[in-house]
GROMACS .gro file of C-alpha atoms in nm:
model
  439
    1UNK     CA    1  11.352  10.901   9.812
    2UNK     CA    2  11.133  11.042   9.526
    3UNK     CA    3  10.808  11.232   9.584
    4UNK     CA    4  10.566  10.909   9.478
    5UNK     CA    5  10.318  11.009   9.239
    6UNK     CA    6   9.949  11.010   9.359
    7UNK     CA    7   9.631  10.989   9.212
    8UNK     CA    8   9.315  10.975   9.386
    9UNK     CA    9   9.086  10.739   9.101
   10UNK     CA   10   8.776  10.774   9.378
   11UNK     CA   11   8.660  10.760   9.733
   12UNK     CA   12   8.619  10.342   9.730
   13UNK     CA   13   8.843  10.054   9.769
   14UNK     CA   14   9.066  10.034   9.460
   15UNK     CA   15   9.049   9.619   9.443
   16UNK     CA   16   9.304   9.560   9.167
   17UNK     CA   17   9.475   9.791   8.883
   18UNK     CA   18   9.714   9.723   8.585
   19UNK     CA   19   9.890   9.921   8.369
   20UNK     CA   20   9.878   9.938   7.957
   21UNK     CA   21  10.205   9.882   7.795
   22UNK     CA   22  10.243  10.204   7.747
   23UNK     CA   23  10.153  10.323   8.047
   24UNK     CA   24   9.911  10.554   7.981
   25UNK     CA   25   9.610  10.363   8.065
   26UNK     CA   26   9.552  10.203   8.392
   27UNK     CA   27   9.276   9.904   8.405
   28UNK     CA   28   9.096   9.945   8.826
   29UNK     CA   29   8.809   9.822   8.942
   30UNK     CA   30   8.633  10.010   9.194
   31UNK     CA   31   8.541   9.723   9.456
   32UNK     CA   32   8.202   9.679   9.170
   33UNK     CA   33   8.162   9.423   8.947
   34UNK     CA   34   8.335   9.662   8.627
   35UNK     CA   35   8.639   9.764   8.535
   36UNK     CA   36   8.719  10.105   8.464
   37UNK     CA   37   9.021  10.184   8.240
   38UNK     CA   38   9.153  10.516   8.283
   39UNK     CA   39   9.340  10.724   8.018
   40UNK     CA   40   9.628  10.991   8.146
   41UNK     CA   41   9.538  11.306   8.056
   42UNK     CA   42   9.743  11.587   7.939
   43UNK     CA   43   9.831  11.740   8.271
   44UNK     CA   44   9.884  11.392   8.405
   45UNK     CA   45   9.557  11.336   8.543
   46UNK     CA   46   9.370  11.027   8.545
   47UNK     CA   47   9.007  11.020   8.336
   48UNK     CA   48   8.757  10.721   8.304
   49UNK     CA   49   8.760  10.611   7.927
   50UNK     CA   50   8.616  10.278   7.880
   51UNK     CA   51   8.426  10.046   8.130
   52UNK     CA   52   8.454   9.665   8.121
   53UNK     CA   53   8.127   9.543   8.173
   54UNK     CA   54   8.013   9.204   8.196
   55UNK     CA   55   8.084   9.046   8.565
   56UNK     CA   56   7.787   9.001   8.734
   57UNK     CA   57   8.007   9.049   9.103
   58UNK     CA   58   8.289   9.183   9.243
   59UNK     CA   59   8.619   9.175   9.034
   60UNK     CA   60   8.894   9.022   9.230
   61UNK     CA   61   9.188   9.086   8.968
   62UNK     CA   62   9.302   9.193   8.616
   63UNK     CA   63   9.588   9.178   8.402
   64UNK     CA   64   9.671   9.327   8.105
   65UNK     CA   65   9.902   9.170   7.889
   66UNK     CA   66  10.232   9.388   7.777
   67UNK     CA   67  10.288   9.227   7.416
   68UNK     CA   68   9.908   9.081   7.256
   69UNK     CA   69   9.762   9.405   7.446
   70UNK     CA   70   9.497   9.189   7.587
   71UNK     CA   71   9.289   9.209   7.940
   72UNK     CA   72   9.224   8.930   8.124
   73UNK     CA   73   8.929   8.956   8.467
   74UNK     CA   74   8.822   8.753   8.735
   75UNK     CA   75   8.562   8.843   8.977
   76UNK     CA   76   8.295   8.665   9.244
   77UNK     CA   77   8.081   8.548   9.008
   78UNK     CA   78   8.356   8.262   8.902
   79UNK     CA   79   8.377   8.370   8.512
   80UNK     CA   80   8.675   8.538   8.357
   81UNK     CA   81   8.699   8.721   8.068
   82UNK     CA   82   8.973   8.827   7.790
   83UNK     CA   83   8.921   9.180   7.650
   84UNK     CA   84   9.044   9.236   7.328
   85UNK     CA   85   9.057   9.548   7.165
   86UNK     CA   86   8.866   9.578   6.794
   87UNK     CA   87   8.684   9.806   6.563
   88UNK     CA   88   8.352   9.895   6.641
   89UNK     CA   89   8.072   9.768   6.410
   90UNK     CA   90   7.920  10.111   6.468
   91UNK     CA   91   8.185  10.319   6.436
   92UNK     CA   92   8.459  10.203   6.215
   93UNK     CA   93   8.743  10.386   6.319
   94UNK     CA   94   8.665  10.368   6.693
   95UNK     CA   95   8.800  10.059   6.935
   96UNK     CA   96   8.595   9.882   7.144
   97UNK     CA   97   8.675   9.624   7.416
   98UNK     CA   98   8.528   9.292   7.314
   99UNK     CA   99   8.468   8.999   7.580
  100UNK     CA  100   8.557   8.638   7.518
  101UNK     CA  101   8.464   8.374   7.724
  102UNK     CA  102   8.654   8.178   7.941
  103UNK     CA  103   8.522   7.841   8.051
  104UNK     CA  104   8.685   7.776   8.424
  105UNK     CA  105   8.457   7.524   8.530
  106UNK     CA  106   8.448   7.647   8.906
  107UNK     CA  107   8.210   7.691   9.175
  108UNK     CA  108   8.332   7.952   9.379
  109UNK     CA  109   8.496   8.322   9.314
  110UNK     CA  110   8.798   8.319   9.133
  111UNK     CA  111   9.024   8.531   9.360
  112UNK     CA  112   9.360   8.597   9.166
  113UNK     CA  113   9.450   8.604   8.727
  114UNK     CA  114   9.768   8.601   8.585
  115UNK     CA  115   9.870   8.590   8.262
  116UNK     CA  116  10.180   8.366   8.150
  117UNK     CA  117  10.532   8.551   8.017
  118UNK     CA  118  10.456   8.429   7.651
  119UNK     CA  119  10.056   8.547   7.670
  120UNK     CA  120   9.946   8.192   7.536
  121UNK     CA  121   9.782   8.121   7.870
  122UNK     CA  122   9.714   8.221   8.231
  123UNK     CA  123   9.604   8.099   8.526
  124UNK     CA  124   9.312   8.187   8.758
  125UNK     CA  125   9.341   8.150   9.143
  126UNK     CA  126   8.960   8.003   9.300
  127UNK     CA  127   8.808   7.930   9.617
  128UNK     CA  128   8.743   7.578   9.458
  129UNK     CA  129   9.067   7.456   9.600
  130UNK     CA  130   9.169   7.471   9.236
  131UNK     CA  131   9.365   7.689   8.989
  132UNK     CA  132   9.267   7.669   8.640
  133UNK     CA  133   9.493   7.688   8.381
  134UNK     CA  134   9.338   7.848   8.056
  135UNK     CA  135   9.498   7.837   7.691
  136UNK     CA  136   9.293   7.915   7.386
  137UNK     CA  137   9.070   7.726   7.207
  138UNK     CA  138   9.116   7.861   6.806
  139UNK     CA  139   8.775   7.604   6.619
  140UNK     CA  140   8.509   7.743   6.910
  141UNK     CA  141   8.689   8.091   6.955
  142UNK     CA  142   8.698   8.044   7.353
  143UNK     CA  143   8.942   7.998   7.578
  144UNK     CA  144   8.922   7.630   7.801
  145UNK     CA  145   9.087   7.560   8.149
  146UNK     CA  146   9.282   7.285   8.277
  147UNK     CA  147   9.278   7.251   8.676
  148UNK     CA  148   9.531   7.199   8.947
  149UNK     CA  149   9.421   7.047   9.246
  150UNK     CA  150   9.592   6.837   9.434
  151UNK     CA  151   9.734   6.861   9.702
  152UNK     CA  152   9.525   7.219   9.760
  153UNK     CA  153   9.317   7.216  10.071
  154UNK     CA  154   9.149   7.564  10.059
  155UNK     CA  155   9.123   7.890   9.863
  156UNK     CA  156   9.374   7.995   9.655
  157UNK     CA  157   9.452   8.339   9.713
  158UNK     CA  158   9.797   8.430   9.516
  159UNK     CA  159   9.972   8.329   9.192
  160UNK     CA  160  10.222   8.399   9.034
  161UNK     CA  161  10.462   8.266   8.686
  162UNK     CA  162  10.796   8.104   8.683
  163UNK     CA  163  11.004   8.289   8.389
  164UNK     CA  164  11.016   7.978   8.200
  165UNK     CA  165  10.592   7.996   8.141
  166UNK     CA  166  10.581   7.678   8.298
  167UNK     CA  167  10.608   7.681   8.670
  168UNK     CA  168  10.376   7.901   8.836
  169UNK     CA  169  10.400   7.965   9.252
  170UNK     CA  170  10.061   7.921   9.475
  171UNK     CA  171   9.990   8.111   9.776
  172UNK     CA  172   9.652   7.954   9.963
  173UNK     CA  173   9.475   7.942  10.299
  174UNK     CA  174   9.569   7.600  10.419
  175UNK     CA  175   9.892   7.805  10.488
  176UNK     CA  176  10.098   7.644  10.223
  177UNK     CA  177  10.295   7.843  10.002
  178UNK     CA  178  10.344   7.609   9.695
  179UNK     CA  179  10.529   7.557   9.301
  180UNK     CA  180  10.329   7.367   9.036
  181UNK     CA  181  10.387   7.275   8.708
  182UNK     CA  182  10.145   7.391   8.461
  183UNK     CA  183  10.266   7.267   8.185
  184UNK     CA  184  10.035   7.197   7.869
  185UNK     CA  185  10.161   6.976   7.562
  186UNK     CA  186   9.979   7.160   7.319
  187UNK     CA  187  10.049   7.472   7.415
  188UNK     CA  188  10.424   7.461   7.620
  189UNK     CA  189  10.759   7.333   7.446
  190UNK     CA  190  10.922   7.085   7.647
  191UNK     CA  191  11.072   7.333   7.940
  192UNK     CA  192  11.467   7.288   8.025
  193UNK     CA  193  11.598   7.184   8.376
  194UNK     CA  194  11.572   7.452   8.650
  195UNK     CA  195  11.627   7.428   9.054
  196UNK     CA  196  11.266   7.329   9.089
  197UNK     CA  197  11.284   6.977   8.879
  198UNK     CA  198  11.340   6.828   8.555
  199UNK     CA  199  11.037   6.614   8.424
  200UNK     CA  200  10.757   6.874   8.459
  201UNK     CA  201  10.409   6.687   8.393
  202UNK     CA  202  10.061   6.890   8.486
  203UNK     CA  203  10.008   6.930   8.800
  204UNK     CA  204  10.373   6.833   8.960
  205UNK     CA  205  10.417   7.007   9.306
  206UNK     CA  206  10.822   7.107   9.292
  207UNK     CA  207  10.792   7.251   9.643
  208UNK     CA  208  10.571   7.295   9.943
  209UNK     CA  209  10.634   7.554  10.174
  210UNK     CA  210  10.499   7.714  10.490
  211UNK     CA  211  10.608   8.063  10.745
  212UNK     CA  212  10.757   7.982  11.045
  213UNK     CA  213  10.461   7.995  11.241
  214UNK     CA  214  10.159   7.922  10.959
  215UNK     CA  215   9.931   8.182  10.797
  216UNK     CA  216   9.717   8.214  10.517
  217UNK     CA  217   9.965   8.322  10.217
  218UNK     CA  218   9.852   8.659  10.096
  219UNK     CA  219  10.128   8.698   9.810
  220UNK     CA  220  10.355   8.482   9.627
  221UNK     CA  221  10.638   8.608   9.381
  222UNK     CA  222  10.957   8.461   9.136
  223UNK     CA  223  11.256   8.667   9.133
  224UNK     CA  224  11.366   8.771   8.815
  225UNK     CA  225  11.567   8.431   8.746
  226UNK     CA  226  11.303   8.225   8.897
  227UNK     CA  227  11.562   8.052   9.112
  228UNK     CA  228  11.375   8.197   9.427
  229UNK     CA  229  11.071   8.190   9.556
  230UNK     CA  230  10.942   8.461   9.827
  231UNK     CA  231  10.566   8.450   9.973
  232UNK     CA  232  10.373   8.666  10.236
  233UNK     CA  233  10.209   8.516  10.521
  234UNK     CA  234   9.918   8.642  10.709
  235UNK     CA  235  10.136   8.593  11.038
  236UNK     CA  236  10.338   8.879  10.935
  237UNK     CA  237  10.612   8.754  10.802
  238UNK     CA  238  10.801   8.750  10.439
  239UNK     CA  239  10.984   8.386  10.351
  240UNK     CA  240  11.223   8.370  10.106
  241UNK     CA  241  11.287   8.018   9.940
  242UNK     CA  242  11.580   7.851   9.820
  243UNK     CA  243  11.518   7.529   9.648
  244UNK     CA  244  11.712   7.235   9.620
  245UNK     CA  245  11.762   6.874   9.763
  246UNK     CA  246  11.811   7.068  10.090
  247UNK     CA  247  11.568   7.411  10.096
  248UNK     CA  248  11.717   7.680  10.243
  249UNK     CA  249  11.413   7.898  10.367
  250UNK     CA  250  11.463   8.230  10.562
  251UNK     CA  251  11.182   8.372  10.760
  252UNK     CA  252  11.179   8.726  10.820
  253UNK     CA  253  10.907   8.779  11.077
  254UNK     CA  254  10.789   9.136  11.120
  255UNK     CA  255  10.571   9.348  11.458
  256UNK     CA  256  10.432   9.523  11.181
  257UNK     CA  257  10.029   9.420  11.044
  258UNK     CA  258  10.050   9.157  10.790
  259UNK     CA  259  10.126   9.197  10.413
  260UNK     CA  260   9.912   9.129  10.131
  261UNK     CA  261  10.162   9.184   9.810
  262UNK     CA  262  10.514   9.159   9.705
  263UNK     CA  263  10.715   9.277   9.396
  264UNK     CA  264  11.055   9.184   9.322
  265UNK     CA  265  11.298   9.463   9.196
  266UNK     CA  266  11.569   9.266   9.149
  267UNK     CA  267  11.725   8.948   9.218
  268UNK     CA  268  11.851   9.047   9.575
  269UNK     CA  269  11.560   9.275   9.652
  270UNK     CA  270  11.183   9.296   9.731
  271UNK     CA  271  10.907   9.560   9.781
  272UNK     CA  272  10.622   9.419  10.015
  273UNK     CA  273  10.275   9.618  10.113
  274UNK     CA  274   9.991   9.551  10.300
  275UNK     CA  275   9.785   9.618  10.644
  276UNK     CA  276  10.033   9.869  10.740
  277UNK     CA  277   9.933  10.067  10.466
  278UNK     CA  278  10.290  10.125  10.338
  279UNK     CA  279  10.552   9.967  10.151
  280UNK     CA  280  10.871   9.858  10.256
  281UNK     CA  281  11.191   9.693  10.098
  282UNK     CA  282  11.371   9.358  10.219
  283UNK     CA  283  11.736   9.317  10.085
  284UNK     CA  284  11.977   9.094  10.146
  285UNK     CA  285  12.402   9.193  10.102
  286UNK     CA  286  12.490   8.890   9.888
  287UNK     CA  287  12.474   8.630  10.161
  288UNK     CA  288  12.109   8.459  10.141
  289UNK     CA  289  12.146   8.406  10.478
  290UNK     CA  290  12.140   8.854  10.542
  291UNK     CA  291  11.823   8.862  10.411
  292UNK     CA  292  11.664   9.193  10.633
  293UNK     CA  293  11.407   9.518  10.597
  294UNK     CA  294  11.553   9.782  10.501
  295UNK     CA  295  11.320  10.059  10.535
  296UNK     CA  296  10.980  10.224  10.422
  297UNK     CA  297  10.954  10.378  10.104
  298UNK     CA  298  10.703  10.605  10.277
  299UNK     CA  299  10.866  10.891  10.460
  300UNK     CA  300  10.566  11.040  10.586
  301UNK     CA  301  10.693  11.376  10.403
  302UNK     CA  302  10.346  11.438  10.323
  303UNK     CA  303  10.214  11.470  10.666
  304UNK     CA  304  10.454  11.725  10.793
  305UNK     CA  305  10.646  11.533  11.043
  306UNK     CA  306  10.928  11.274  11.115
  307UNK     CA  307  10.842  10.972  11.359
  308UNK     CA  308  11.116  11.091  11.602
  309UNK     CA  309  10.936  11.413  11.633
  310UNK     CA  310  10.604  11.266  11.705
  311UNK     CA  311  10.749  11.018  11.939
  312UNK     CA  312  10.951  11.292  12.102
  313UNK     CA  313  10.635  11.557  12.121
  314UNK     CA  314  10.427  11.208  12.270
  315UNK     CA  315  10.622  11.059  12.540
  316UNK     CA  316  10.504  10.703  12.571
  317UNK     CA  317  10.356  10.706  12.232
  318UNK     CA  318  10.463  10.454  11.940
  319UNK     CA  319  10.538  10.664  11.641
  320UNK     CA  320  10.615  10.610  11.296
  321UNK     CA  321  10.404  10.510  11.018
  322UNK     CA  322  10.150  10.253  10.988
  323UNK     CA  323   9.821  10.083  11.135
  324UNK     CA  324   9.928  10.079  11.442
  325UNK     CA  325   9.986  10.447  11.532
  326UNK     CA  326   9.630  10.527  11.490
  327UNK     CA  327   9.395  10.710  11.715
  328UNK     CA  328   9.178  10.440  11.799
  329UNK     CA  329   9.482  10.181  11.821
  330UNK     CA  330   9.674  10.390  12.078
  331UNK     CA  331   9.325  10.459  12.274
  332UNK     CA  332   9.263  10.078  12.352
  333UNK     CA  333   9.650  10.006  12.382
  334UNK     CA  334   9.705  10.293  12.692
  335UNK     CA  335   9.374  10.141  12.811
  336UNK     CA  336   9.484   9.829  12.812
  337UNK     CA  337   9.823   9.894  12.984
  338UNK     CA  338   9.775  10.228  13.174
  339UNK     CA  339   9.386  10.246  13.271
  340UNK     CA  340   9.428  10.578  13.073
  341UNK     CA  341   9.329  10.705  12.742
  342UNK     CA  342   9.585  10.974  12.740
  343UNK     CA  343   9.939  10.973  12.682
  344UNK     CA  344  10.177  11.005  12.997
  345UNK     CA  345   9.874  11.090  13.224
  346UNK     CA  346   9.854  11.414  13.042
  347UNK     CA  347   9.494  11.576  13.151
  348UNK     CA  348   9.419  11.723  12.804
  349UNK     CA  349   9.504  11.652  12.467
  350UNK     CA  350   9.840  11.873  12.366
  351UNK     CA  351   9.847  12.049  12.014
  352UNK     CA  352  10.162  11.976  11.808
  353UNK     CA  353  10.242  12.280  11.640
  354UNK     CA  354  10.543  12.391  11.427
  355UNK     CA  355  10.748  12.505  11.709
  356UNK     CA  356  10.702  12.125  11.893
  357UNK     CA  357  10.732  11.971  11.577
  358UNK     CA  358  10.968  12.193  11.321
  359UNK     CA  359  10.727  12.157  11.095
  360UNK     CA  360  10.611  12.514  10.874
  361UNK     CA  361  10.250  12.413  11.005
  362UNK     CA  362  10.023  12.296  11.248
  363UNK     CA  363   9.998  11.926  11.275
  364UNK     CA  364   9.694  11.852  11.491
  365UNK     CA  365   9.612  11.746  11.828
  366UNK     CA  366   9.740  11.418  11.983
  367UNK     CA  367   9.480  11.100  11.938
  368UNK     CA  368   9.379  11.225  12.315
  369UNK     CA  369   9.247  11.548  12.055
  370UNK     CA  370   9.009  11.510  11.709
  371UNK     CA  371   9.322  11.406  11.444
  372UNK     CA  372   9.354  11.050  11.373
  373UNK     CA  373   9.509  11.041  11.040
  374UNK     CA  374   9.821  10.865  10.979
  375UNK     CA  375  10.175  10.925  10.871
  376UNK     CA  376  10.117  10.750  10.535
  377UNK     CA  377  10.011  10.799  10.219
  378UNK     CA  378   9.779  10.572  10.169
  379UNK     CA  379   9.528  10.557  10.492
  380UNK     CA  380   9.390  10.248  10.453
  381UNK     CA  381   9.563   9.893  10.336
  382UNK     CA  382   9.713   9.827  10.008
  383UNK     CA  383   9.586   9.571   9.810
  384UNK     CA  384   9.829   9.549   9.523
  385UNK     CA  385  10.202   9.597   9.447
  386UNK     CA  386  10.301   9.616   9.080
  387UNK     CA  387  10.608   9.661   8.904
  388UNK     CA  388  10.556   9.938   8.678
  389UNK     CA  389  10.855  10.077   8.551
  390UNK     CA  390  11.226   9.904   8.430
  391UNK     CA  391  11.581  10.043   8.470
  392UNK     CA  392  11.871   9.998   8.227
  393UNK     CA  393  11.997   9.720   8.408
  394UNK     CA  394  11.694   9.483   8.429
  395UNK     CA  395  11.546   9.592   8.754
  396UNK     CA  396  11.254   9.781   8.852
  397UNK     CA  397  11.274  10.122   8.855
  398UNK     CA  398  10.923  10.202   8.990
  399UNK     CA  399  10.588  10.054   9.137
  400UNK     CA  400  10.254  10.113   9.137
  401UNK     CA  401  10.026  10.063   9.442
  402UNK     CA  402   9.662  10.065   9.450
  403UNK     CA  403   9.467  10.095   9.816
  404UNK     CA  404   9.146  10.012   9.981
  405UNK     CA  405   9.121  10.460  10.032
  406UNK     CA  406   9.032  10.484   9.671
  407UNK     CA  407   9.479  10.578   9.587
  408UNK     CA  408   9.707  10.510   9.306
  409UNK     CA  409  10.063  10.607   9.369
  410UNK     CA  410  10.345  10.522   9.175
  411UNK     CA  411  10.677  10.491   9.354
  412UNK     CA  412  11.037  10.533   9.269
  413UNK     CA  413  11.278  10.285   9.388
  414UNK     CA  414  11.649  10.458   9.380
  415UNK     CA  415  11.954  10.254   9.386
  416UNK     CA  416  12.273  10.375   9.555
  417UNK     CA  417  12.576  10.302   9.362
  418UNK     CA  418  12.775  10.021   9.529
  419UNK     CA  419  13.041  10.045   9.707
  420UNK     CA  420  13.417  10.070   9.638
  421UNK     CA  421  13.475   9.687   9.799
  422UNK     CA  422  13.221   9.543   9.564
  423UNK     CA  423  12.890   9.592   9.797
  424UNK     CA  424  12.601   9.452   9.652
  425UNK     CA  425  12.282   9.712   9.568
  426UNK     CA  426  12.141   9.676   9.921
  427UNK     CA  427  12.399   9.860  10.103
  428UNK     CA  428  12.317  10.151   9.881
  429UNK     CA  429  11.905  10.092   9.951
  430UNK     CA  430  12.028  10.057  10.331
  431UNK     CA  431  12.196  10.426  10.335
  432UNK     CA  432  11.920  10.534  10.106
  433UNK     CA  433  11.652  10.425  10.402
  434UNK     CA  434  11.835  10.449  10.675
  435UNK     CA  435  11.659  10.771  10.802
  436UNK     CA  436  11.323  10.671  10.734
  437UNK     CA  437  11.124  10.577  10.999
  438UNK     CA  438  11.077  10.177  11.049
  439UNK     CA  439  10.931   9.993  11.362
   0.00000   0.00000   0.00000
């Protein structure tokens, strides 16, 4: 795997980022009620350019718009806005972001925005057990709303677009996992047949899905086709839909801390992120039925050792990456089993050094010592998984994360060639992540 690219855009929660077109700006807020866009600098650092200012709370998303170069934000205070870029009145041959109102007509935070493939509308995810669909209105130079409701029982946390610019996929916390139509007649061209339905009227529910074992749904996503549906449940588990008269629905149900994105890559493959603080890649080998992880993209390079060193210098110690190797999690876990706070009964906290280890340098002491820092990249969870760069072939080449530790790190996703009997792309991802270290 690639060395991910990291950026560091400040010591507090990054709450939501997207990308220019280009790619050389990168729209963040900083868990405030602004948005800060950043501009790459020459040596590829990141540096504060413009600030979005007009949310009077915490901004829960943004997206920015790949074609019309527009910004769309939602925040706590239940107002969006689209940023568009124009001349200033001040300075003529500078650009300033301009706000235009949005009228949701909610009365609580608006939690997720998206913005449709064609850029004519978007929807905004509330915690009015509604998602309001907003197209443009051109006499009063604002954009209006039009809500789903029904059947929605509680906040809407995820959304996401079916490829057509119809359909659009519903993660809440009444544990449902669902597909609406959002189609407008002024706006939308009579959409063709897919696998979710044909007669598409606002505010049809083409599917209704819930995790094995319930959850609030953290992430929903379309694969590229938008013949599958794949959602992230609070109970740790990733479920991948398959529509028709008779769903097939796969349920991959992890021990890891729940996830609170997904990306698709491609049509047989997903990158997932949360709680655990790294991301990981589910694959299946053709069959929808083989649907399995595959591995971390995180191979803890950066913190000098492998899991099966740590496990092997720690006898009695989960290693590997994640949440759940910390100091304090391993404290209360011998505690709870051993009526010890050190590993294997050991009197005094052992220092893994680069003999123990075969690392060039010192590690640290055990959690029995002061180190409690984990074998990630990002320390604390990830909020957001992006896609963020294409391949020749259609699928993504790279994401971007953002994290609640203040990180931006752009990761590359490297496809083994298939093999000689016609293997699909996963066995190459499964050779390519077979030594990384997965619980």
């Amino acid at each position: 795997m690639s060395t991910p690219e990291i950026y560091s855009l400040g010591q507090v929660p990054v709450t939501a980022h997207a990308f220019s077109p280009d790619r050389n700006q990168v729209a963040a807020c900083l868990n405030c009620n602004e948005a800060t866009i950043f501009s790459r600098g020459p040596a590829g650092e990141w540096k504060a350019q413009d600030t979005l200012a007009e949310h009077d709370k915490l901004i829960t998303s943004i997206d920015w718009a790949p074609t019309t170069n527009r910004i769309v934000t939602c925040s706590q205070d239940r107002n969006a806005y689209v940023w568009t870029q124009v001349p200033d009145p001040l300075q003529g041959n500078a650009l300033i972001w301009k706000p235009t109102l949005v009228l949701l007509r909610i009365n609580r935070a608006a939690t997720a925005v998206r913005w449709s493939p064609k850029e004519d509308k978007f929807a905004v995810a509330s915690g009015a057990r509604a998602i309001a669909i907003c197209s443009f209105d051109a006499d009063n130079d604002w954009w209006v709303s039009k809500q789903l409701k029904k059947p929605i029982r509680s906040t809407v946390l995820s959304i996401d677009w079916h490829p057509n610019n119809v359909l659009l996929a519903a993660g809440s916390a009444d544990f449902k996992a669902r597909v609406f139509s959002a189609y407008i007649k002024d706006v939308d061209k009579k959409p063709s047949p897919t696998v979710w339905g044909e007669k598409l009227p606002f505010n049809t529910v083409c599917g209704e899905y819930s995790s094995s074992t319930g959850g609030w749904v953290h992430a929903v996503g379309f694969s590229p086709s938008g013949d599958v549906l794949a959602f992230a449940s609070h109970d740790s588990s990733i479920t991948v839909v398959y529509p028709g008269p008779t769903p097939t629905i796969i349920s991959l149900k992890q021990s890891t801390l729940p996830y609170l994105s997904l990306a698709w890559v491609s049509e047989d493959t997903l990158i997932a992120a949360g709680h655990d603080c790294q991301p990981v890649v589910f694959s299946h080998a053709g069959d929808e039925n083989s649907w399995r992880l595959i591995g971390s993209m995180d191979d803890g390079a950066t913190a000098g050792a492998t899991s099966s060193q740590i496990r092997s210098a720690r006898p009695g110690v989960p290693g590997g990456p994640g949440r759940l190797n910390t100091e304090a999690f391993n404290r209360f876990k011998l505690a709870d089993s051993r009526g010890s706070t050190t590993p294997g009964g050991l009197a005094s906290p052992q220092v893994l050094t680069a003999q123990s280890t075969g690392s060039s340098s010192p590690i640290g002491s055990t959690f029995g010592g002061s180190i409690s820092e984990m074998m990630t990249v990002c320390q604390n969870p990830i909020t957001s998984v992006r896609p963020y760069e294409w391949a020749e072939d259609g699928s993504v080449g790279k994401v971007s994360t953002s994290s609640v530790d203040g990180k931006l790190v752009i990761w590359t996703v490297d496809f083994a060639a298939a093999a000689a009997n016609g293997a699909s792309a996963a066995g190459g991802l499964a050779s390519k992540f077979g030594g990384l270290r997965v619980r």
